[in-house]
Amino acid sequence: METDEAMRVLPFQLQFDKPVASQIKIAEWNPEKDLLAMATEDSKILLHRFNWQRLWTISPGKSVTSLCWRPDGKAIAVGLEDGTITLHDVENGKLLRSLKSHTVAVVCLNWEEDAQPSKNDFGNIPTYEDRTSRFFPPAPRIPQMPGLVSGDTGFTDDSEDSFRELANSSHQRFSILCSGDKDGSICFNIFGIFPIGKINIHKFHVAIPNVDEQGTCHLLNASIYKVALSKDLFHLTVLCSGQLSQEELGGHGMHGLHCLVLDTSIFSKRKDELYQVALQASNIEDLTEVIRESLTVMCLDSSPQEEFLSLLGGARTSPPIHQFLANSLGEAGVKRVSKAVCGAGKELQLIVLNHLQPAAEIIGFRMGELRGLSRWRARFHGIGLDEKLINNATENSGMFLVQVERFMRVLSSVVQQFSNFFNWLLKCIKLLMQEPSDQLPRYNSELVVIFLKFLYDQDPVRQLLEPSEIDHDVDVDLETMQRVRDLVNFGGFSDCNYLRRTLLKEFQLLESSFKEAFLMPFTTISTKILCEDFLPLFPLPSSPTSVFIPMSVSYYKGISQPHQASDHDFIDYVSFQVPNEPFSDIANCIGILRGFMHDMSGIKKGYTSLEAVLLSVPSGYHCVDLSLYKEGQIVLLLNEACTSSDSGEACMMIVRTSDLPFVSVSRSPYLDHWELHQLKDSVFYLQMGNAKVRIIPHSVVAPLAVSASRGVASVYATRKRALVYILEEDEDEVSDTE
């Protein structure tokens, strides 16, 4: 009996009431695990288990403006005030990737994966196999800085598998990370790491309801509040503010909150093609970073000649050389010098063999895969995979690999020459040590430095590692250049000047060709994301303030209207708090829209799918925050109306949308017409007795975080306390009011 009672979940059961060090401003439940991520006012991100055990805390260094989980719950995206989006591992909070898609604060994030995998003619879900693992070992890591242990640098440690898992997207379902900033820009990233599109809502074309024409609209001072991609990836719902200006109908509308629907069907229609391109391109970008850091480490390392000159000149040298500076240049000392100096060259060889060369080889293979895809014009030309640009990038990747091979041959030759030099020097010292020391002629170390300096200036290794900013050409004899030109006539490549370029210059050309090739899909997809519908909701003050407006967007499976098209499996719900000032006759209300996503297509077929309802908050309360819950339920967080924000009590209420009297909304041909006025005669009054209610003995503040998978909600009291409630699961249970 005791076990049965413990397993029984009471409706609105208070699970935890815990203090928090700083006020929470953003909170998001993990979609797959019992984890709650929170961003605090002092710019920290906390991750707690359901039992309130803290797993980790990180400080991004800038103010956190948005949070969003990856659909599988293995990574979390963080939007920052400077426009950066960072991805962190759920296990330890370590940084996986940093994206600079925006220039201003990222105010909202939404990460959605494909809920309807496409099927082939045989009814099977096609999967794209990444063939790289068949021919290559695991991709190389970024090399460690010499002399540093793991954890001393920002580079990924070899023991960390999360970065590799993030980059290896072949086993993931197709997903899109959407991000919106306060200046009206929306960015799209496949798998959260590959940029595939960017739009700005300041100017858009939209069909005018009940009129056979297109309207060109401007949103002045546009700012985005919320973005939500539909689960079939066909539409993006955007809640934004701005002053509407419509060219065709003339005049400027009032500043207000608007709801837009963008056509993102390109993501669903071409998801297989986009999946393959993003898989290859994102891995190429990761390997390009490995090459960049490898070259950086190689340039930081001093060459063998420089080490030897520093030794003879008495200058400060690297730790391997500094260890024996106090020793005489006897037989033992020369052996140690030989080992250290030749070891410097061998370190360069190891960096090339273990990091740079494998990365260049895999890049060449992946570019070959993209080259094959680009020739399938019927499928891939439509998403911007340009065959000419891909061919150019493929040739550059091949030329870079040739340069790496050339560098290895030169480096091996130089290491061998120094090995021979020290063997000769050691033999000379052994012969000289057989004679009396007083008979040996005195030597001038400066003359030795001058002699070796001549060899240092002609160093072929240094020539190939010259910084790309320096206009430096490698010296090549005329006979060799003529042989290269003769080879060009046989085909295979068209560049005969690569021998004059340094390794860093070749890498710079490689990066430039990659950016140009991958920019084309980005630009092509951006032009195909169009505004499909526009709905003004309510006016706002012309000078926007930082007042928080509770709002939520969600999609539920199932058709609510019999005349709606059968190919749409999801219906959109948009909920928001209606401000009191412009609508005094419908004060203290919450608006809920549904069916707006497909309304424009419905109007063209002779019906409207847009429905709405106004909920009047119970007397004595006002809405603090709201969230749409699973199965068409809405969770409301209400505060008792009182003079002091820290006093009074609050309540949490669940309302089922199926019980609400939605009414059809007729559309006006004027886009600056506020549609909420026609709902003032059909307001639904919420009562404490006809809803599921839980009284909270504290005044609360936003945010309200609801987990549909776990059935829990977290709220935050004004006195820096976090409260976690288990929501009622059984629809037939009687509401429990405390």
XYZ file of C-alpha atoms in Angstrom:
738
model
C 0.000 0.000 0.000
C 2.817 2.363 0.847
C 4.465 1.738 -2.533
C 1.222 2.327 -4.434
C 0.675 5.583 -2.572
C 4.227 6.768 -3.311
C 3.844 6.030 -7.014
C 0.535 7.888 -7.253
C 1.062 11.386 -8.727
C -1.226 14.019 -7.282
C -2.374 16.841 -9.566
C -0.213 19.968 -9.240
C 1.967 18.254 -6.659
C 4.771 20.515 -5.428
C 7.971 18.589 -6.047
C 10.588 21.146 -4.941
C 10.838 24.586 -3.417
C 14.498 25.601 -3.586
C 16.381 28.892 -3.200
C 18.352 30.300 -6.139
C 21.347 32.608 -5.777
C 20.283 34.923 -8.586
C 16.942 35.620 -10.210
C 16.179 33.332 -13.149
C 15.297 35.100 -16.412
C 15.131 32.155 -18.884
C 14.329 28.489 -18.262
C 13.953 25.517 -20.631
C 13.288 21.829 -19.927
C 15.250 19.226 -21.862
C 12.899 17.510 -24.367
C 14.329 14.015 -23.712
C 15.742 14.043 -20.169
C 14.765 15.278 -16.718
C 17.000 18.327 -16.977
C 16.234 22.016 -16.508
C 18.508 24.696 -17.989
C 18.293 28.194 -16.493
C 19.922 31.518 -17.319
C 20.373 33.922 -14.420
C 20.487 37.694 -14.206
C 24.238 37.542 -13.528
C 24.840 35.824 -16.916
C 25.303 32.245 -15.763
C 23.754 29.077 -17.166
C 22.768 26.377 -14.679
C 21.763 22.808 -15.436
C 19.761 20.907 -12.799
C 18.333 17.426 -12.657
C 14.708 16.906 -11.768
C 15.795 16.195 -8.178
C 17.474 19.651 -8.210
C 20.993 18.246 -8.289
C 23.160 20.743 -10.158
C 25.208 19.172 -12.958
C 27.209 22.175 -14.110
C 27.421 25.954 -14.253
C 29.007 27.963 -17.063
C 29.581 31.686 -17.571
C 29.580 32.679 -21.269
C 31.065 36.077 -20.410
C 28.183 38.000 -21.969
C 24.537 38.424 -21.118
C 22.413 35.397 -22.071
C 19.336 36.418 -24.087
C 17.851 33.047 -25.176
C 18.080 29.281 -24.659
C 16.979 26.316 -26.747
C 17.590 22.554 -26.607
C 18.508 20.404 -29.562
C 15.551 18.055 -30.262
C 17.473 14.986 -29.036
C 18.465 16.817 -25.827
C 22.215 16.240 -26.286
C 23.179 19.882 -26.799
C 21.838 23.289 -25.829
C 21.994 26.469 -27.914
C 22.651 29.766 -26.119
C 21.944 33.181 -27.650
C 24.079 36.079 -26.406
C 23.695 39.846 -26.436
C 26.477 40.361 -28.999
C 24.746 38.162 -31.616
C 26.765 34.998 -30.940
C 25.128 31.569 -30.692
C 27.060 28.951 -28.724
C 26.360 25.229 -28.539
C 27.199 23.372 -25.328
C 27.377 19.699 -24.439
C 24.628 18.518 -22.109
C 27.029 16.263 -20.184
C 29.535 18.880 -19.037
C 28.558 22.236 -20.515
C 31.696 22.442 -22.653
C 31.643 24.643 -25.723
C 31.037 22.632 -28.899
C 30.588 25.346 -31.485
C 30.291 29.125 -31.740
C 28.329 30.835 -34.534
C 28.354 34.564 -35.318
C 25.193 34.724 -37.412
C 23.877 37.991 -35.941
C 25.287 41.396 -35.085
C 22.846 42.217 -32.264
C 21.263 40.299 -29.389
C 19.729 36.910 -30.254
C 16.351 37.223 -28.542
C 14.772 33.898 -29.507
C 15.815 30.406 -30.594
C 13.850 27.449 -31.933
C 15.341 24.075 -32.873
C 13.046 21.710 -34.761
C 13.727 18.357 -36.378
C 11.851 16.718 -39.209
C 8.812 15.002 -37.707
C 7.816 13.339 -40.990
C 10.767 11.497 -42.553
C 10.309 11.157 -46.303
C 9.809 7.695 -47.837
C 10.908 6.321 -51.171
C 8.799 4.437 -53.707
C 9.155 1.241 -51.683
C 7.819 2.824 -48.482
C 11.231 2.899 -46.784
C 12.864 5.917 -45.170
C 15.984 6.694 -47.248
C 19.192 7.156 -45.317
C 22.310 8.833 -46.624
C 25.483 6.916 -45.821
C 28.568 8.950 -45.095
C 31.161 6.872 -46.959
C 34.158 8.680 -45.489
C 34.530 6.129 -42.683
C 34.976 3.378 -45.272
C 38.201 4.862 -46.611
C 39.609 6.977 -43.780
C 40.295 6.588 -40.066
C 38.476 8.931 -37.648
C 38.953 12.605 -38.477
C 41.976 14.249 -36.839
C 41.729 16.530 -33.829
C 43.022 20.045 -33.426
C 46.670 19.715 -32.277
C 47.724 20.705 -28.800
C 50.032 23.663 -28.267
C 53.620 22.497 -27.571
C 54.505 22.371 -23.905
C 50.907 22.575 -22.657
C 48.870 19.895 -21.014
C 45.231 19.151 -21.718
C 42.961 21.902 -20.503
C 45.499 24.726 -20.934
C 44.116 25.773 -24.311
C 40.738 26.287 -25.873
C 41.330 23.398 -28.227
C 39.226 20.261 -27.982
C 40.845 17.534 -25.934
C 41.366 14.097 -27.475
C 39.283 12.495 -24.742
C 36.206 14.514 -25.612
C 33.779 12.781 -27.951
C 31.036 15.405 -27.899
C 32.641 17.612 -30.546
C 33.034 14.645 -32.890
C 29.430 13.634 -32.233
C 28.227 17.157 -33.033
C 30.136 17.274 -36.313
C 29.208 13.736 -37.372
C 25.626 14.371 -38.408
C 25.165 11.233 -40.513
C 23.149 9.520 -37.779
C 21.029 12.559 -36.886
C 17.588 13.409 -38.170
C 17.388 16.504 -40.304
C 16.960 19.542 -38.049
C 16.938 23.334 -38.358
C 18.016 25.847 -35.707
C 16.161 29.165 -36.171
C 17.374 32.310 -34.435
C 15.886 35.808 -34.366
C 17.475 39.047 -33.217
C 16.120 42.352 -31.994
C 16.769 44.045 -35.366
C 14.439 41.760 -37.324
C 16.878 39.211 -38.793
C 16.196 35.461 -38.765
C 18.970 32.914 -39.429
C 18.663 29.206 -40.230
C 21.334 26.568 -39.476
C 21.107 22.900 -40.460
C 22.036 20.629 -37.533
C 22.591 23.914 -35.663
C 26.061 24.277 -37.227
C 25.758 24.857 -40.997
C 24.324 28.281 -42.047
C 21.752 27.780 -44.798
C 19.712 30.988 -44.905
C 19.039 34.454 -43.526
C 16.126 36.848 -44.004
C 15.075 40.204 -42.648
C 11.441 41.062 -41.974
C 11.843 44.806 -42.578
C 10.508 44.368 -46.120
C 8.369 41.549 -47.462
C 5.728 40.772 -50.068
C 2.454 39.314 -48.879
C -0.859 38.421 -50.506
C -3.652 40.769 -49.436
C -6.686 38.819 -48.117
C -9.789 38.999 -50.332
C -7.844 40.991 -52.951
C -6.162 39.517 -56.031
C -2.839 41.283 -55.656
C 0.417 41.274 -53.748
C 1.249 43.932 -51.210
C 4.745 45.169 -50.454
C 5.088 45.908 -46.760
C 7.761 47.473 -44.609
C 8.154 46.992 -40.878
C 9.990 49.982 -39.488
C 11.945 49.419 -36.257
C 11.155 45.716 -36.479
C 12.077 43.509 -33.534
C 11.443 39.779 -33.189
C 9.943 38.249 -30.042
C 9.333 34.621 -30.951
C 10.013 32.210 -33.832
C 8.606 28.687 -34.149
C 9.189 26.297 -37.033
C 6.382 23.852 -37.744
C 7.108 20.196 -37.131
C 6.808 19.418 -40.842
C 9.267 22.283 -41.574
C 6.804 23.892 -44.015
C 6.143 27.123 -42.118
C 7.775 29.476 -39.658
C 5.532 31.516 -37.358
C 7.054 34.826 -36.243
C 5.814 37.184 -33.533
C 7.385 40.601 -33.994
C 6.828 44.286 -33.408
C 7.252 47.207 -35.767
C 5.524 50.060 -37.550
C 3.717 48.782 -40.626
C 4.058 50.632 -43.921
C 2.120 49.317 -46.929
C 3.109 50.826 -50.281
C 0.119 49.756 -52.384
C -2.541 50.889 -49.935
C -0.584 53.952 -48.827
C 0.189 55.441 -45.446
C 1.904 54.223 -42.306
C 0.170 52.002 -39.823
C 0.501 52.088 -36.081
C 3.330 50.466 -34.259
C 2.184 47.107 -32.938
C 2.651 43.392 -32.448
C 2.254 41.326 -35.609
C 2.153 37.655 -36.528
C 3.848 36.503 -39.725
C 3.885 33.126 -41.437
C 6.915 32.430 -43.603
C 6.966 29.754 -46.275
C 9.899 27.474 -45.399
C 8.703 24.518 -47.487
C 12.106 24.412 -49.202
C 13.445 22.747 -46.035
C 10.914 19.941 -46.281
C 10.804 19.539 -50.048
C 14.584 19.466 -50.406
C 15.563 18.062 -47.020
C 17.355 15.037 -48.506
C 19.528 17.254 -50.722
C 20.130 19.777 -47.938
C 20.987 16.951 -45.551
C 23.746 15.652 -47.831
C 25.205 19.085 -48.567
C 25.150 20.141 -44.896
C 26.742 16.854 -43.816
C 29.692 17.269 -46.172
C 30.065 21.047 -45.774
C 29.919 21.059 -41.968
C 32.589 18.356 -41.762
C 34.740 20.258 -44.253
C 34.470 23.358 -42.042
C 35.566 21.327 -39.004
C 38.563 19.911 -40.880
C 39.430 23.376 -42.172
C 39.662 24.496 -38.551
C 42.030 21.579 -37.845
C 44.277 22.742 -40.709
C 44.175 26.363 -39.553
C 45.203 25.500 -36.004
C 47.853 23.055 -37.254
C 49.431 25.795 -39.355
C 49.256 28.136 -36.374
C 51.104 25.651 -34.180
C 53.667 25.015 -36.912
C 54.347 28.730 -37.289
C 54.668 29.174 -33.527
C 57.264 26.427 -33.443
C 60.755 27.746 -34.215
C 62.594 26.120 -37.097
C 65.743 23.990 -36.522
C 67.963 26.759 -37.898
C 66.456 29.339 -35.571
C 66.994 27.070 -32.576
C 70.632 26.531 -33.444
C 71.272 30.235 -34.090
C 69.670 31.139 -30.788
C 71.912 28.643 -29.062
C 75.131 30.026 -30.582
C 74.052 33.624 -30.039
C 73.295 33.004 -26.377
C 69.650 34.102 -26.712
C 66.681 32.686 -24.843
C 65.465 29.577 -26.630
C 62.733 27.010 -26.313
C 62.610 24.730 -23.237
C 64.233 21.732 -25.021
C 67.263 23.908 -25.933
C 67.308 25.868 -22.654
C 67.802 22.683 -20.640
C 71.410 22.294 -21.750
C 72.527 25.904 -22.300
C 74.804 25.650 -19.274
C 76.607 22.593 -20.679
C 79.777 22.846 -22.750
C 79.687 21.943 -26.400
C 81.453 18.685 -25.829
C 80.487 15.311 -27.196
C 77.556 14.919 -24.793
C 76.385 18.486 -25.393
C 76.430 18.145 -29.178
C 74.421 14.950 -28.978
C 71.802 16.743 -26.929
C 71.812 19.710 -29.309
C 71.400 17.353 -32.245
C 68.503 15.563 -30.571
C 66.692 18.790 -29.645
C 67.216 20.615 -32.951
C 66.318 17.641 -35.104
C 63.397 16.991 -32.750
C 61.976 20.385 -33.664
C 61.762 19.304 -37.293
C 60.276 15.965 -36.342
C 57.568 17.758 -34.321
C 56.568 19.570 -37.503
C 56.457 16.239 -39.315
C 54.177 14.769 -36.647
C 51.776 17.725 -36.824
C 51.550 17.302 -40.594
C 51.197 13.511 -40.471
C 48.724 13.349 -37.567
C 46.610 16.446 -38.167
C 47.148 18.555 -41.262
C 47.585 15.883 -43.938
C 44.694 13.605 -42.811
C 42.395 16.644 -42.652
C 43.432 17.719 -46.167
C 42.873 14.202 -47.523
C 39.392 13.895 -46.024
C 38.498 17.372 -47.290
C 39.532 16.293 -50.780
C 37.319 13.213 -50.533
C 34.320 15.163 -49.255
C 34.745 17.793 -51.962
C 34.723 14.952 -54.474
C 31.402 13.811 -53.021
C 29.998 17.343 -53.331
C 31.342 17.564 -56.856
C 29.345 14.482 -57.794
C 26.216 15.927 -56.195
C 26.652 19.247 -58.010
C 26.527 17.429 -61.354
C 23.063 16.130 -60.459
C 21.576 19.431 -61.548
C 17.947 18.307 -61.452
C 18.123 17.858 -57.673
C 20.941 20.034 -56.386
C 20.993 23.079 -58.656
C 17.742 24.252 -57.061
C 19.391 24.561 -53.635
C 22.361 26.518 -54.979
C 25.012 23.804 -55.329
C 26.905 25.398 -58.212
C 29.007 22.952 -60.229
C 31.565 25.565 -61.327
C 32.185 26.826 -57.776
C 32.387 23.299 -56.385
C 34.861 22.323 -59.128
C 37.033 25.306 -58.226
C 36.961 24.417 -54.520
C 37.722 20.772 -55.353
C 40.755 21.774 -57.417
C 41.983 24.060 -54.634
C 41.662 21.252 -52.105
C 43.734 19.056 -54.414
C 46.364 21.775 -54.863
C 46.570 22.218 -51.093
C 47.174 18.500 -50.682
C 49.947 18.756 -53.282
C 51.452 21.619 -51.279
C 51.331 19.510 -48.110
C 53.160 16.683 -49.881
C 55.707 19.178 -51.164
C 56.207 20.614 -47.686
C 56.786 17.148 -46.249
C 59.457 16.384 -48.833
C 61.242 19.682 -48.156
C 60.974 19.244 -44.389
C 62.313 15.676 -44.553
C 65.247 16.874 -46.642
C 66.073 19.679 -44.181
C 65.840 17.359 -41.156
C 68.141 14.909 -42.900
C 70.641 17.653 -43.744
C 70.795 18.806 -40.131
C 71.209 15.238 -38.976
C 74.181 14.887 -41.324
C 75.566 18.229 -40.109
C 75.505 17.212 -36.467
C 76.986 13.806 -37.282
C 79.916 15.588 -39.009
C 80.231 18.056 -36.112
C 80.294 15.219 -33.603
C 82.966 13.408 -35.573
C 85.064 16.588 -35.716
C 84.757 17.083 -31.967
C 85.877 13.523 -31.316
C 88.970 14.079 -33.485
C 89.743 17.433 -31.924
C 89.367 16.093 -28.383
C 92.268 13.715 -29.071
C 94.604 16.770 -29.383
C 95.768 19.020 -26.512
C 93.253 21.793 -25.969
C 95.904 24.514 -25.861
C 96.835 23.755 -29.463
C 93.290 24.317 -30.779
C 92.759 27.618 -32.569
C 90.338 30.036 -30.979
C 87.033 30.434 -32.844
C 84.743 33.402 -33.223
C 81.112 32.412 -32.527
C 79.869 35.471 -34.412
C 81.473 34.187 -37.605
C 79.735 30.850 -37.097
C 76.436 32.691 -36.673
C 77.036 34.669 -39.877
C 77.848 31.464 -41.755
C 74.681 29.680 -40.554
C 72.608 32.834 -41.005
C 73.275 32.573 -44.731
C 71.762 29.072 -44.686
C 68.905 30.304 -42.483
C 67.927 32.991 -45.005
C 67.698 30.323 -47.694
C 65.658 28.001 -45.462
C 63.046 26.264 -47.680
C 60.941 25.282 -44.669
C 60.639 28.864 -43.533
C 59.778 29.987 -47.073
C 56.809 27.631 -47.194
C 55.555 28.793 -43.771
C 55.684 32.540 -44.453
C 52.507 34.290 -43.216
C 49.898 34.780 -45.950
C 49.737 38.520 -45.207
C 53.281 38.870 -46.520
C 53.523 39.151 -50.293
C 56.107 36.383 -50.578
C 56.737 34.069 -53.527
C 58.738 30.885 -53.239
C 61.743 30.848 -55.527
C 61.394 28.232 -58.270
C 63.881 27.651 -61.050
C 62.759 28.158 -64.654
C 63.288 24.534 -65.610
C 60.878 23.307 -62.937
C 58.243 25.878 -63.911
C 58.474 24.806 -67.550
C 57.946 21.172 -66.570
C 54.826 22.148 -64.620
C 53.471 24.073 -67.608
C 54.053 21.038 -69.795
C 52.099 18.884 -67.342
C 49.174 21.337 -67.408
C 48.773 20.644 -71.125
C 47.945 17.040 -70.269
C 44.989 18.153 -68.104
C 44.142 17.353 -64.498
C 44.613 20.867 -63.141
C 44.906 24.366 -64.566
C 47.090 26.081 -61.968
C 50.797 26.191 -62.844
C 51.801 28.869 -60.316
C 51.146 26.849 -57.167
C 54.884 26.220 -56.714
C 55.398 29.933 -56.055
C 52.804 30.035 -53.276
C 53.471 29.346 -49.610
C 51.518 26.757 -47.675
C 49.617 29.466 -45.814
C 48.777 31.287 -49.049
C 47.459 28.034 -50.505
C 45.288 27.547 -47.445
C 43.977 31.086 -47.789
C 42.897 30.355 -51.374
C 41.329 27.089 -50.209
C 39.259 28.849 -47.552
C 38.162 31.543 -49.999
C 36.927 28.969 -52.526
C 35.012 27.102 -49.791
C 33.286 30.281 -48.643
C 32.323 31.150 -52.204
C 30.994 27.661 -52.938
C 28.981 27.375 -49.700
C 27.655 30.926 -49.943
C 25.645 29.997 -53.045
C 23.305 27.518 -51.246
C 22.993 30.053 -48.399
C 21.955 32.820 -50.826
C 19.671 30.543 -52.871
C 17.749 29.233 -49.864
C 17.460 32.758 -48.399
C 15.656 33.978 -51.529
C 13.163 31.097 -51.342
C 11.970 31.836 -47.796
C 9.005 34.133 -48.405
C 6.291 35.744 -46.326
C 3.032 33.871 -46.856
C 0.687 35.706 -44.503
C 0.615 38.664 -42.153
C -1.760 39.452 -39.283
C -1.669 42.584 -37.085
C -2.536 41.635 -33.499
C -2.611 44.784 -31.374
C -0.965 48.239 -31.236
C 2.011 49.015 -29.044
C 3.530 52.315 -27.894
C 5.506 53.987 -30.678
C 8.618 53.991 -28.490
C 8.887 50.340 -27.401
C 9.871 49.670 -23.850
C 11.361 46.564 -22.314
C 7.996 45.446 -20.906
C 7.700 41.651 -21.045
C 4.734 40.368 -23.088
C 3.773 36.754 -22.309
C 3.414 34.826 -25.582
C 3.801 31.311 -26.893
C 3.695 29.447 -30.226
C 3.218 25.716 -30.579
C 1.997 23.059 -33.019
C -0.257 20.117 -32.254
C -0.983 17.069 -34.323
C -4.503 16.650 -35.633
C -7.023 18.590 -37.681
C -9.443 20.840 -35.875
C -11.632 21.770 -38.838
C -13.319 19.381 -41.261
C -12.688 21.536 -44.349
C -8.960 21.828 -43.720
C -6.663 20.098 -46.205
C -5.747 16.550 -45.255
C -2.060 16.973 -46.093
C -1.555 19.237 -43.077
C -1.063 17.103 -39.965
C -0.316 19.993 -37.599
C -2.263 23.021 -36.460
C -0.637 26.107 -35.014
C -1.616 27.788 -31.735
C -0.465 31.330 -30.968
C -1.211 32.732 -27.517
C -0.393 36.159 -26.103
C -1.443 38.628 -23.454
C -3.518 41.517 -24.777
C -2.354 44.892 -23.403
C -4.942 46.894 -21.508
C -4.285 50.345 -22.958
C -5.517 50.067 -26.568
C -8.368 47.677 -25.703
C -10.057 49.017 -22.618
C -13.211 47.004 -23.405
C -11.284 43.712 -23.393
C -8.811 44.461 -20.606
C -6.896 41.734 -18.768
C -7.391 39.180 -21.528
C -5.339 36.500 -23.244
C -5.724 35.920 -26.968
C -5.356 32.519 -28.622
C -5.197 32.077 -32.400
C -5.231 28.810 -34.252
C -5.179 27.856 -37.912
C -3.367 31.004 -39.041
C -0.607 28.964 -40.666
C -2.955 27.666 -43.397
C -5.400 30.564 -43.544
C -4.074 32.151 -46.742
C -4.266 28.871 -48.654
C -7.783 28.400 -47.253
C -8.903 31.850 -48.407
C -7.772 31.003 -51.938
C -10.003 27.898 -51.774
C -12.999 29.806 -50.460
C -12.847 29.288 -46.690
C -10.962 30.579 -43.674
C -9.115 28.417 -41.166
C -8.247 31.230 -38.756
C -10.031 31.009 -35.426
C -9.519 32.923 -32.207
C -10.751 33.277 -28.651
C -10.225 35.821 -25.899
C -9.815 34.529 -22.340
C -10.646 36.912 -19.540
C -8.306 36.368 -16.587
C -10.161 35.778 -13.277
C -10.914 38.923 -11.336
C -8.159 39.929 -8.943
C -5.379 38.321 -10.999
C -3.164 39.305 -13.922
C -1.111 37.136 -16.277
C 2.613 36.802 -15.558
C 3.501 34.200 -18.197
C 1.915 31.462 -20.269
C 2.942 28.356 -22.162
C 1.171 25.981 -24.500
C 1.228 22.442 -23.175
C 0.731 19.068 -24.851
C -2.593 17.954 -26.349
C -3.872 21.480 -26.864
C -3.630 22.700 -23.275
C -2.454 26.097 -22.115
C -0.781 26.710 -18.751
C -1.317 30.175 -17.253
C 0.772 31.693 -14.470
C -1.232 34.365 -12.666
C -0.347 36.804 -9.912
C -2.766 38.272 -7.439
C -3.355 41.939 -8.223
C -1.901 43.876 -5.288
C 0.113 47.008 -4.687
C 3.358 45.294 -3.675
C 5.101 42.949 -6.099
C 6.573 40.848 -3.273
C 3.331 40.286 -1.399
C 0.218 38.330 -2.224
C -0.154 34.934 -3.792
C -0.262 33.443 -7.265
C -1.859 30.540 -9.054
C -1.172 28.178 -11.938
C -4.061 27.227 -14.202
C -4.457 24.673 -17.008
C -7.085 25.325 -19.681
C -7.910 22.861 -22.446
C -8.291 24.542 -25.821
C -10.922 21.972 -26.822
C -13.221 23.489 -24.189
C -12.855 27.027 -25.525
C -15.462 28.668 -27.835
C -13.236 29.557 -30.800
C -14.861 31.812 -33.384
C -13.923 32.288 -37.022
C -12.021 35.485 -37.782
C -12.751 37.345 -41.020
C -9.795 38.994 -42.700
C -9.600 42.621 -43.769
C -7.886 43.683 -47.032
C -6.137 46.402 -45.003
C -3.058 45.015 -43.304
C -3.069 47.736 -40.634
C -6.462 46.648 -39.301
C -6.401 45.135 -35.821
C -8.507 41.963 -35.902
C -9.017 41.570 -32.128
C -11.827 44.119 -32.039
C -14.289 41.669 -33.556
C -13.761 39.287 -30.590
C -14.870 41.670 -27.852
C -18.427 40.273 -27.870
C -17.272 36.655 -27.478
C -14.925 36.814 -24.500
C -14.638 33.592 -22.486
C -14.426 34.312 -18.748
C -12.128 31.993 -16.817
C -13.304 30.970 -13.370
C -11.345 29.340 -10.597
C -13.979 26.645 -10.352
C -14.076 25.545 -13.996
C -10.332 24.986 -14.565
C -7.474 23.051 -13.035
C -5.926 25.450 -10.550
C -3.089 25.374 -8.059
C -2.674 28.217 -5.567
C 0.964 29.255 -4.992
C 1.595 30.983 -1.646
C 4.127 33.390 -3.195
C 4.114 36.164 -5.722
C 5.798 34.851 -8.894
C 7.714 36.245 -11.866
C 8.446 35.030 -15.379
C 9.589 32.686 -16.809
C 7.214 29.738 -16.718
C 8.896 26.609 -18.117
C 6.725 23.605 -18.976
C 7.964 20.152 -20.005
C 5.453 18.277 -22.143
C 7.417 15.022 -21.991
C 7.795 15.016 -18.198
C 4.571 16.797 -17.316
C 6.224 19.293 -14.982
C 6.371 23.066 -14.709
C 8.914 25.328 -13.029
C 7.973 28.757 -11.660
C 10.032 31.359 -9.814
C 8.985 33.370 -6.802
C 9.932 37.024 -6.372
C 12.081 36.106 -3.380
C 14.583 34.095 -5.462
C 12.984 30.704 -5.032
C 12.415 28.045 -7.680
C 9.285 25.888 -7.484
C 8.781 22.716 -9.536
C 5.272 21.267 -9.881
C 4.090 18.000 -11.382
C 1.181 18.857 -13.638
C -2.039 16.851 -13.667
C -1.853 14.005 -16.171
C -5.299 12.450 -15.802
C -7.929 14.516 -17.573
C -10.715 13.030 -15.432
C -9.174 13.949 -12.090
C -10.835 16.711 -10.189
C -8.826 19.906 -9.879
C -6.953 20.229 -6.625
C -7.010 23.745 -5.234
C -4.857 24.552 -2.257
